[in-house]
């Protein structure tokens, strides 16, 4: 219940560029566009199927998306409680659920958004629950279920293999040679949903580029400069610490008494967050369930030992997180966007831009948002002029910038260009700016954002 209630104050917060982008990709896909070709996204079909399903719930409205996130979060809490009960007992399970439903719902890590990390957490936690079924009865069907759920998690977010990795490592560490075959069953079963994603895609090569090649070349810990990655981590670390410090402190207390599987799960989840490389705030949602499991054990220890000092430290850290969270419950959606997404200033004015676009274009018209703010396409129900709707895509995918220039100069060019970021932020050559100035005229400035119309 807390997992839902603590997210309700943000039900009217603006959709993020990711949420809106996934919704727009799902809308275009449902309309017949080919994924990873005519509409491009670096996320697997499982995530997009969720957004496609939501198109049938209140038309895929922002409210429907927010409610879906709250429901998924509540299910993750219940699944984490079930895993904790199997591994550590009833009392730690209850405490883990309370901690995850409250401290794990912090808006500082964008917990109210329908992110890939949140969606992948559900099948990932269920994968560990399936493993616990195998450990209790040696029924191999549970190993297959563990693998399939891991594959589903990966097909929701590429980094969703944390629970599956923990399961495999646990079997190998605890059973040595006897664990090789069970671990192999998990790995083999996990491949099935992924293989289906490849086979059912319009082009396996396009799928592979979007899922693997692009991520490895442009958006992973091994790409880009180390200083840049450290800078991104440094930018998000304060929010992460304020949101999860209390959980971390209690998890440290419970570390020694925690089962090996729980420790491996937290380590695997942390590895997945680091591997993502970009360190967005919502990445840290992936470590919340294993942290809560260990924290539930730690809080049980605090109560058992009657340790006022440790309890005081944990309470102080929890209050530190609430200090930044509670005021947000009463803020306007625009102010919530300003506080939770300080680096995405466009979210505060995108509602006004969407209203302008809808009033000054017709259904079926194509527009272009330069260079990013995919939520504008979705909320205005206008098609993008190019397959790429995220800044990083156009910046790094070979030929993407050329496609933008071609679209701007085509006879059926977009009727409106919304300049969220200046042309030179991706194209310092000035060619895109020249096209914009010669073929379009500025007709409005909405929320500080220039909007151009074809001459």
Short mmCIF file of C-alpha atoms in Angstrom, two decimals:
data_model
loop_
_atom_site.label_atom_id
_atom_site.label_comp_id
_atom_site.label_asym_id
_atom_site.label_seq_id
_atom_site.Cartn_x
_atom_site.Cartn_y
_atom_site.Cartn_z
CA UNK A 1 0.00 0.00 0.00
CA UNK A 2 2.79 2.44 0.92
CA UNK A 3 4.50 1.74 -2.42
CA UNK A 4 1.42 3.10 -4.19
CA UNK A 5 0.45 5.88 -1.78
CA UNK A 6 3.91 7.48 -1.73
CA UNK A 7 3.90 7.66 -5.54
CA UNK A 8 0.44 9.19 -5.88
CA UNK A 9 1.60 12.78 -5.16
CA UNK A 10 3.59 12.57 -8.41
CA UNK A 11 0.79 11.21 -10.59
CA UNK A 12 0.59 14.56 -12.42
CA UNK A 13 4.35 15.12 -12.68
CA UNK A 14 5.45 15.60 -16.31
CA UNK A 15 6.34 12.53 -18.32
CA UNK A 16 10.07 12.16 -18.79
CA UNK A 17 11.65 12.06 -22.22
CA UNK A 18 12.19 8.32 -21.77
CA UNK A 19 8.59 7.58 -20.79
CA UNK A 20 7.22 9.72 -23.59
CA UNK A 21 9.72 8.31 -26.03
CA UNK A 22 8.86 4.72 -25.19
CA UNK A 23 5.18 5.61 -25.49
CA UNK A 24 5.75 7.20 -28.91
CA UNK A 25 7.76 4.21 -30.12
CA UNK A 26 4.95 1.92 -28.94
CA UNK A 27 2.35 4.09 -30.70
CA UNK A 28 4.26 4.07 -33.98
CA UNK A 29 4.94 0.33 -33.66
CA UNK A 30 1.24 -0.32 -33.11
CA UNK A 31 0.59 1.73 -36.25
CA UNK A 32 2.81 -0.53 -38.35
CA UNK A 33 6.27 1.06 -38.11
CA UNK A 34 9.21 -1.33 -37.99
CA UNK A 35 11.13 -1.30 -34.73
CA UNK A 36 14.85 -0.47 -34.85
CA UNK A 37 14.44 0.81 -38.43
CA UNK A 38 11.49 3.13 -39.13
CA UNK A 39 11.39 3.99 -35.45
CA UNK A 40 14.54 3.61 -33.41
CA UNK A 41 15.08 2.87 -29.73
CA UNK A 42 17.85 1.10 -27.85
CA UNK A 43 15.48 -0.90 -25.65
CA UNK A 44 14.13 -4.44 -26.14
CA UNK A 45 10.59 -5.37 -27.11
CA UNK A 46 9.50 -6.37 -23.59
CA UNK A 47 9.65 -2.78 -22.36
CA UNK A 48 7.84 -1.51 -25.44
CA UNK A 49 5.11 -4.13 -25.08
CA UNK A 50 4.28 -2.68 -21.68
CA UNK A 51 3.88 0.79 -23.15
CA UNK A 52 1.95 -0.64 -26.10
CA UNK A 53 -0.45 -2.31 -23.66
CA UNK A 54 -0.89 0.99 -21.83
CA UNK A 55 -2.12 2.59 -25.05
CA UNK A 56 -5.34 0.68 -24.33
CA UNK A 57 -5.60 2.05 -20.78
CA UNK A 58 -7.07 5.54 -20.86
CA UNK A 59 -5.37 6.03 -24.22
CA UNK A 60 -1.92 5.68 -22.64
CA UNK A 61 -2.40 8.90 -20.69
CA UNK A 62 0.32 10.20 -18.36
CA UNK A 63 -1.92 9.26 -15.43
CA UNK A 64 -2.20 5.68 -16.69
CA UNK A 65 1.59 5.48 -16.98
CA UNK A 66 2.09 6.82 -13.46
CA UNK A 67 -0.49 4.44 -11.97
CA UNK A 68 1.14 1.54 -13.80
CA UNK A 69 4.48 2.46 -12.24
CA UNK A 70 2.92 2.47 -8.76
CA UNK A 71 1.28 -0.92 -9.31
CA UNK A 72 4.51 -2.48 -10.61
CA UNK A 73 6.37 -1.04 -7.62
CA UNK A 74 3.86 -2.61 -5.23
CA UNK A 75 4.28 -5.99 -6.94
CA UNK A 76 8.07 -5.68 -6.64
CA UNK A 77 7.63 -5.07 -2.90
CA UNK A 78 5.49 -8.20 -2.53
CA UNK A 79 7.93 -10.30 -4.56
CA UNK A 80 10.89 -9.02 -2.51
CA UNK A 81 9.05 -9.91 0.69
CA UNK A 82 8.46 -13.44 -0.63
CA UNK A 83 12.14 -13.88 -1.51
CA UNK A 84 13.22 -12.49 1.86
CA UNK A 85 10.83 -14.83 3.68
CA UNK A 86 12.35 -17.81 1.86
CA UNK A 87 15.91 -16.73 2.57
CA UNK A 88 15.74 -15.11 6.00
CA UNK A 89 12.34 -15.62 7.60
CA UNK A 90 9.04 -13.87 8.17
CA UNK A 91 10.13 -10.93 10.34
CA UNK A 92 12.96 -9.78 8.01
CA UNK A 93 10.51 -10.17 5.11
CA UNK A 94 7.96 -7.83 6.70
CA UNK A 95 10.65 -5.29 7.51
CA UNK A 96 12.19 -5.55 4.04
CA UNK A 97 8.78 -4.89 2.51
CA UNK A 98 8.18 -1.84 4.69
CA UNK A 99 11.61 -0.43 3.93
CA UNK A 100 11.32 -0.97 0.17
CA UNK A 101 7.78 0.43 0.06
CA UNK A 102 8.81 3.62 1.89
CA UNK A 103 12.50 4.43 1.53
CA UNK A 104 12.68 2.68 -1.84
CA UNK A 105 9.88 4.92 -3.11
CA UNK A 106 11.98 8.07 -2.94
CA UNK A 107 11.30 10.47 -5.82
CA UNK A 108 14.97 11.44 -5.66
CA UNK A 109 15.72 8.31 -7.69
CA UNK A 110 12.69 8.87 -9.93
CA UNK A 111 10.82 5.96 -8.37
CA UNK A 112 7.46 7.20 -9.64
CA UNK A 113 8.48 6.94 -13.30
CA UNK A 114 7.80 3.88 -15.43
CA UNK A 115 11.45 3.16 -16.13
CA UNK A 116 13.02 0.04 -17.55
CA UNK A 117 14.77 -0.55 -14.24
CA UNK A 118 11.48 -0.64 -12.35
CA UNK A 119 9.77 -2.88 -14.89
CA UNK A 120 12.70 -5.30 -15.08
CA UNK A 121 12.84 -5.55 -11.29
CA UNK A 122 9.61 -7.53 -11.15
CA UNK A 123 10.66 -10.53 -13.29
CA UNK A 124 14.16 -10.32 -11.78
CA UNK A 125 12.88 -10.68 -8.22
CA UNK A 126 10.48 -13.42 -9.32
CA UNK A 127 13.48 -15.23 -10.84
CA UNK A 128 15.06 -15.45 -7.38
CA UNK A 129 11.76 -16.61 -5.94
CA UNK A 130 11.76 -19.41 -8.51
CA UNK A 131 15.33 -20.32 -7.54
CA UNK A 132 14.27 -20.56 -3.91
CA UNK A 133 11.60 -23.04 -5.02
CA UNK A 134 14.31 -25.17 -6.60
CA UNK A 135 16.49 -24.99 -3.50
CA UNK A 136 13.60 -26.26 -1.39
CA UNK A 137 12.61 -29.19 -3.56
CA UNK A 138 15.20 -29.77 -6.32
CA UNK A 139 12.44 -29.56 -8.95
CA UNK A 140 14.09 -28.54 -12.19
CA UNK A 141 11.01 -26.72 -13.44
CA UNK A 142 11.93 -23.96 -11.00
CA UNK A 143 15.33 -23.62 -12.68
CA UNK A 144 13.61 -23.23 -16.05
CA UNK A 145 11.27 -20.64 -14.54
CA UNK A 146 14.25 -18.79 -13.04
CA UNK A 147 15.94 -18.68 -16.43
CA UNK A 148 12.83 -17.64 -18.34
CA UNK A 149 12.11 -14.84 -15.87
CA UNK A 150 15.71 -13.67 -16.15
CA UNK A 151 15.36 -13.58 -19.92
CA UNK A 152 12.13 -11.61 -19.61
CA UNK A 153 13.91 -9.13 -17.31
CA UNK A 154 16.68 -8.72 -19.88
CA UNK A 155 14.08 -8.21 -22.60
CA UNK A 156 12.67 -5.39 -20.48
CA UNK A 157 16.03 -3.75 -19.76
CA UNK A 158 19.37 -5.08 -20.93
CA UNK A 159 20.84 -4.79 -17.44
CA UNK A 160 18.04 -6.86 -15.90
CA UNK A 161 20.18 -9.98 -15.52
CA UNK A 162 21.22 -9.20 -11.92
CA UNK A 163 19.05 -11.85 -10.21
CA UNK A 164 19.90 -14.46 -12.84
CA UNK A 165 23.61 -13.76 -12.46
CA UNK A 166 23.29 -14.03 -8.68
CA UNK A 167 21.48 -17.36 -9.06
CA UNK A 168 24.16 -18.79 -11.34
CA UNK A 169 27.01 -17.60 -9.11
CA UNK A 170 25.27 -18.98 -6.04
CA UNK A 171 24.86 -22.44 -7.57
CA UNK A 172 28.48 -22.51 -8.70
CA UNK A 173 29.82 -21.21 -5.39
CA UNK A 174 27.72 -23.41 -3.12
CA UNK A 175 27.68 -26.63 -5.15
CA UNK A 176 30.83 -26.32 -7.21
CA UNK A 177 30.77 -29.02 -9.94
CA UNK A 178 27.28 -30.12 -8.97
CA UNK A 179 26.08 -26.61 -9.66
CA UNK A 180 27.29 -26.48 -13.26
CA UNK A 181 24.30 -28.25 -14.81
CA UNK A 182 21.63 -26.33 -12.81
CA UNK A 183 23.41 -23.08 -13.65
CA UNK A 184 23.47 -24.12 -17.29
CA UNK A 185 19.72 -24.74 -17.22
CA UNK A 186 19.16 -21.18 -15.96
CA UNK A 187 21.43 -19.68 -18.63
CA UNK A 188 19.90 -21.79 -21.39
CA UNK A 189 16.36 -20.91 -20.34
CA UNK A 190 17.25 -17.21 -20.12
CA UNK A 191 18.34 -17.27 -23.75
CA UNK A 192 14.85 -18.31 -24.92
CA UNK A 193 13.06 -14.92 -24.47
CA UNK A 194 16.07 -13.12 -25.91
CA UNK A 195 16.17 -15.44 -28.94
CA UNK A 196 12.46 -14.86 -29.48
CA UNK A 197 13.09 -11.13 -29.46
CA UNK A 198 15.73 -11.54 -32.15
CA UNK A 199 13.71 -13.91 -34.33
CA UNK A 200 10.50 -11.87 -34.10
CA UNK A 201 12.21 -8.58 -34.94
CA UNK A 202 11.90 -7.24 -38.47
CA UNK A 203 15.68 -7.32 -38.84
CA UNK A 204 17.94 -9.32 -36.49
CA UNK A 205 20.92 -7.19 -37.52
CA UNK A 206 19.07 -3.96 -36.65
CA UNK A 207 18.01 -5.52 -33.34
CA UNK A 208 21.57 -6.52 -32.53
CA UNK A 209 22.88 -3.06 -33.33
CA UNK A 210 20.29 -1.36 -31.11
CA UNK A 211 20.60 -3.78 -28.19
CA UNK A 212 24.31 -4.56 -28.18
CA UNK A 213 26.51 -2.65 -30.64
CA UNK A 214 25.07 0.79 -29.95
CA UNK A 215 25.04 0.29 -26.18
CA UNK A 216 28.60 -0.98 -26.19
CA UNK A 217 29.89 1.78 -28.45
CA UNK A 218 28.07 4.77 -27.06
CA UNK A 219 26.37 4.14 -23.74
CA UNK A 220 28.26 1.80 -21.45
CA UNK A 221 30.96 2.04 -18.81
CA UNK A 222 33.60 0.98 -21.36
CA UNK A 223 32.78 3.77 -23.80
CA UNK A 224 33.49 7.46 -23.44
CA UNK A 225 35.98 9.08 -21.11
CA UNK A 226 36.48 7.85 -17.57
CA UNK A 227 36.29 11.40 -16.28
CA UNK A 228 32.95 11.86 -18.05
CA UNK A 229 31.52 8.72 -16.45
CA UNK A 230 32.82 9.73 -13.04
CA UNK A 231 31.28 13.15 -13.53
CA UNK A 232 27.89 11.57 -14.25
CA UNK A 233 28.18 9.43 -11.14
CA UNK A 234 29.17 12.47 -9.08
CA UNK A 235 26.13 14.35 -10.36
CA UNK A 236 23.72 11.60 -9.32
CA UNK A 237 25.46 10.43 -6.13
CA UNK A 238 23.84 13.03 -3.79
CA UNK A 239 20.31 12.01 -4.79
CA UNK A 240 21.18 8.34 -4.58
CA UNK A 241 22.75 8.71 -1.13
CA UNK A 242 19.90 10.79 0.26
CA UNK A 243 17.36 8.28 -1.05
CA UNK A 244 19.11 5.03 -0.14
CA UNK A 245 21.58 5.82 2.67
CA UNK A 246 19.29 4.45 5.39
CA UNK A 247 18.79 1.23 3.46
CA UNK A 248 22.54 0.99 2.92
CA UNK A 249 23.31 1.49 6.61
CA UNK A 250 20.88 -1.22 7.66
CA UNK A 251 22.14 -3.52 4.92
CA UNK A 252 25.67 -3.09 6.30
CA UNK A 253 24.42 -4.14 9.72
CA UNK A 254 22.76 -7.21 8.28
CA UNK A 255 25.61 -8.16 5.95
CA UNK A 256 27.28 -10.79 8.16
CA UNK A 257 24.04 -12.62 8.90
CA UNK A 258 22.72 -12.39 5.35
CA UNK A 259 22.68 -15.48 3.13
CA UNK A 260 25.19 -15.70 0.31
CA UNK A 261 22.49 -15.42 -2.35
CA UNK A 262 21.36 -12.05 -1.00
CA UNK A 263 24.92 -10.71 -1.02
CA UNK A 264 25.50 -11.94 -4.57
CA UNK A 265 22.25 -10.31 -5.68
CA UNK A 266 23.27 -6.93 -4.33
CA UNK A 267 26.70 -7.25 -5.93
CA UNK A 268 25.21 -8.23 -9.29
CA UNK A 269 22.71 -5.34 -9.16
CA UNK A 270 25.49 -2.88 -8.37
CA UNK A 271 27.50 -4.29 -11.29
CA UNK A 272 24.55 -3.76 -13.62
CA UNK A 273 24.17 -0.14 -12.49
CA UNK A 274 27.87 0.53 -13.05
CA UNK A 275 27.81 -1.25 -16.41
CA UNK A 276 25.12 1.10 -17.66
CA UNK A 277 27.70 3.86 -17.51
CA UNK A 278 25.39 6.88 -17.63
CA UNK A 279 24.36 6.87 -13.96
CA UNK A 280 20.91 8.38 -14.33
CA UNK A 281 19.05 8.60 -11.04
CA UNK A 282 16.54 5.90 -11.96
CA UNK A 283 19.40 3.43 -12.52
CA UNK A 284 19.66 3.06 -8.73
CA UNK A 285 16.16 1.56 -8.55
CA UNK A 286 17.81 -1.70 -9.55
CA UNK A 287 19.71 -1.99 -6.27
CA UNK A 288 16.71 -1.10 -4.08
CA UNK A 289 15.18 -4.63 -3.79
CA UNK A 290 18.41 -6.43 -2.78
CA UNK A 291 19.31 -3.54 -0.48
CA UNK A 292 15.89 -3.84 1.15
CA UNK A 293 16.38 -7.59 1.66
CA UNK A 294 19.67 -7.05 3.46
CA UNK A 295 18.26 -4.03 5.29
CA UNK A 296 15.35 -6.13 6.56
CA UNK A 297 17.84 -8.56 8.04
CA UNK A 298 19.86 -5.66 9.44
CA UNK A 299 16.83 -4.04 11.08
CA UNK A 300 15.95 -7.38 12.64
CA UNK A 301 19.45 -7.46 14.10
CA UNK A 302 19.11 -3.91 15.43
CA UNK A 303 15.89 -4.84 17.22
CA UNK A 304 17.33 -8.10 18.52
CA UNK A 305 20.49 -6.46 19.85
CA UNK A 306 18.63 -3.39 21.08
CA UNK A 307 21.26 -1.10 19.52
CA UNK A 308 20.10 2.49 20.09
CA UNK A 309 23.13 4.00 18.36
CA UNK A 310 22.65 2.07 15.12
CA UNK A 311 18.90 2.67 15.24
CA UNK A 312 19.54 6.38 15.71
CA UNK A 313 21.93 6.57 12.77
CA UNK A 314 19.48 4.73 10.49
CA UNK A 315 16.61 6.94 11.66
CA UNK A 316 18.67 10.08 11.06
CA UNK A 317 19.51 8.94 7.53
CA UNK A 318 15.86 8.13 6.87
CA UNK A 319 14.85 11.60 8.10
CA UNK A 320 17.51 13.11 5.85
CA UNK A 321 15.82 11.46 2.88
CA UNK A 322 12.36 12.53 4.03
CA UNK A 323 13.59 16.10 4.45
CA UNK A 324 14.01 16.34 0.68
CA UNK A 325 11.02 14.15 -0.18
CA UNK A 326 8.04 15.34 1.86
CA UNK A 327 7.98 18.94 0.51
CA UNK A 328 7.77 17.52 -3.00
CA UNK A 329 4.45 15.88 -2.17
CA UNK A 330 2.83 19.30 -1.96
CA UNK A 331 4.60 20.99 -4.88
CA UNK A 332 3.02 21.69 -8.25
CA UNK A 333 3.89 19.30 -11.12
CA UNK A 334 6.13 21.97 -12.63
CA UNK A 335 8.05 22.44 -9.36
CA UNK A 336 8.31 18.68 -8.92
CA UNK A 337 9.93 18.50 -12.34
CA UNK A 338 12.34 21.29 -11.41
CA UNK A 339 13.41 19.53 -8.21
CA UNK A 340 13.51 15.91 -9.38
CA UNK A 341 14.87 16.53 -12.90
CA UNK A 342 17.13 19.59 -12.50
CA UNK A 343 19.13 18.76 -15.64
CA UNK A 344 15.99 18.38 -17.77
CA UNK A 345 14.66 21.91 -17.61
CA UNK A 346 12.48 21.36 -20.68
CA UNK A 347 10.11 19.18 -18.62
CA UNK A 348 8.87 22.29 -16.83
CA UNK A 349 7.60 23.88 -20.06
CA UNK A 350 6.89 20.92 -22.32
CA UNK A 351 3.19 21.04 -21.44
CA UNK A 352 2.95 24.52 -22.95
CA UNK A 353 4.92 23.39 -26.00
CA UNK A 354 2.63 20.41 -26.49
CA UNK A 355 -0.41 22.72 -26.38
CA UNK A 356 1.17 24.97 -29.02
CA UNK A 357 2.08 22.05 -31.28
CA UNK A 358 -1.42 20.58 -31.09
CA UNK A 359 -2.98 23.96 -31.84
CA UNK A 360 -0.71 24.74 -34.78
CA UNK A 361 -0.49 21.41 -36.57
CA UNK A 362 -2.85 18.66 -37.61
CA UNK A 363 -2.95 14.92 -36.83
CA UNK A 364 -0.71 13.22 -39.34
CA UNK A 365 1.71 16.16 -39.55
CA UNK A 366 5.33 15.46 -38.83
CA UNK A 367 7.39 17.62 -36.49
CA UNK A 368 10.98 17.63 -35.32
CA UNK A 369 12.16 18.29 -31.77
CA UNK A 370 15.75 19.51 -31.87
CA UNK A 371 17.51 17.65 -30.48
CA UNK A 372 15.55 15.83 -27.83
CA UNK A 373 12.37 15.75 -25.75
CA UNK A 374 10.68 12.64 -27.09
CA UNK A 375 7.77 13.21 -24.73
CA UNK A 376 6.65 16.13 -26.94
CA UNK A 377 5.99 13.73 -29.83
CA UNK A 378 3.93 11.42 -27.65
CA UNK A 379 1.90 14.02 -25.79
CA UNK A 380 1.14 16.05 -28.92
CA UNK A 381 0.35 12.90 -30.93
CA UNK A 382 2.54 14.06 -33.81
CA UNK A 383 4.93 11.81 -35.72
CA UNK A 384 8.68 12.48 -35.61
CA UNK A 385 10.35 13.51 -38.86
CA UNK A 386 13.21 11.03 -38.33
CA UNK A 387 13.41 7.65 -36.59
CA UNK A 388 15.61 9.07 -33.80
CA UNK A 389 14.03 10.84 -30.83
CA UNK A 390 16.85 11.05 -28.28
CA UNK A 391 19.83 13.40 -28.20
CA UNK A 392 22.37 10.63 -27.75
CA UNK A 393 21.01 8.67 -30.72
CA UNK A 394 21.49 11.52 -33.17
CA UNK A 395 24.84 12.37 -31.64
CA UNK A 396 26.36 8.90 -31.94
CA UNK A 397 24.59 6.79 -34.58
CA UNK A 398 26.39 6.99 -37.93
CA UNK A 399 24.28 8.80 -40.50
CA UNK A 400 21.62 9.99 -38.02
CA UNK A 401 22.60 13.65 -38.30
CA UNK A 402 22.54 13.38 -42.10
CA UNK A 403 18.98 12.00 -41.89
CA UNK A 404 17.97 15.01 -39.81
CA UNK A 405 19.41 17.41 -42.39
CA UNK A 406 17.73 15.52 -45.23
CA UNK A 407 14.39 15.63 -43.41
CA UNK A 408 14.67 19.36 -42.77
CA UNK A 409 15.38 19.99 -46.45
CA UNK A 410 12.89 17.51 -47.95
CA UNK A 411 9.82 18.59 -49.87
CA UNK A 412 7.66 17.04 -47.17
CA UNK A 413 9.72 18.53 -44.37
CA UNK A 414 8.32 18.82 -40.82
CA UNK A 415 5.74 21.54 -40.39
CA UNK A 416 7.19 22.61 -37.02
CA UNK A 417 10.66 22.47 -35.51
CA UNK A 418 10.85 22.78 -31.73
CA UNK A 419 14.35 23.94 -30.78
CA UNK A 420 14.79 22.49 -27.29
CA UNK A 421 18.58 22.58 -27.72
CA UNK A 422 20.50 24.84 -30.10
CA UNK A 423 21.55 23.31 -33.45
CA UNK A 424 25.26 23.64 -32.66
CA UNK A 425 24.98 21.41 -29.58
CA UNK A 426 25.18 18.44 -31.95
CA UNK A 427 26.15 20.05 -35.26
CA UNK A 428 28.93 22.60 -34.66
CA UNK A 429 29.51 22.86 -38.41
CA UNK A 430 26.51 25.17 -38.68
CA UNK A 431 24.91 23.27 -41.57
CA UNK A 432 21.79 22.37 -39.57
CA UNK A 433 21.45 25.96 -38.36
CA UNK A 434 21.71 27.21 -41.94
CA UNK A 435 18.94 24.85 -43.06
CA UNK A 436 16.74 25.98 -40.19
CA UNK A 437 17.25 29.66 -40.94
CA UNK A 438 16.81 29.36 -44.70
CA UNK A 439 13.82 27.01 -44.88
CA UNK A 440 11.97 27.92 -41.70
CA UNK A 441 10.94 31.03 -39.84
CA UNK A 442 10.61 31.49 -36.10
CA UNK A 443 6.92 31.87 -35.25
CA UNK A 444 6.85 31.61 -31.48
CA UNK A 445 8.84 31.30 -28.28
CA UNK A 446 7.07 29.07 -25.76
CA UNK A 447 8.56 28.78 -22.30
CA UNK A 448 11.82 30.13 -23.67
CA UNK A 449 11.88 27.51 -26.46
CA UNK A 450 11.92 28.84 -30.08
CA UNK A 451 9.50 27.18 -32.45
CA UNK A 452 9.96 27.37 -36.23
CA UNK A 453 7.50 26.78 -39.06
CA UNK A 454 8.31 25.93 -42.65
CA UNK A 455 8.33 28.97 -44.91
#
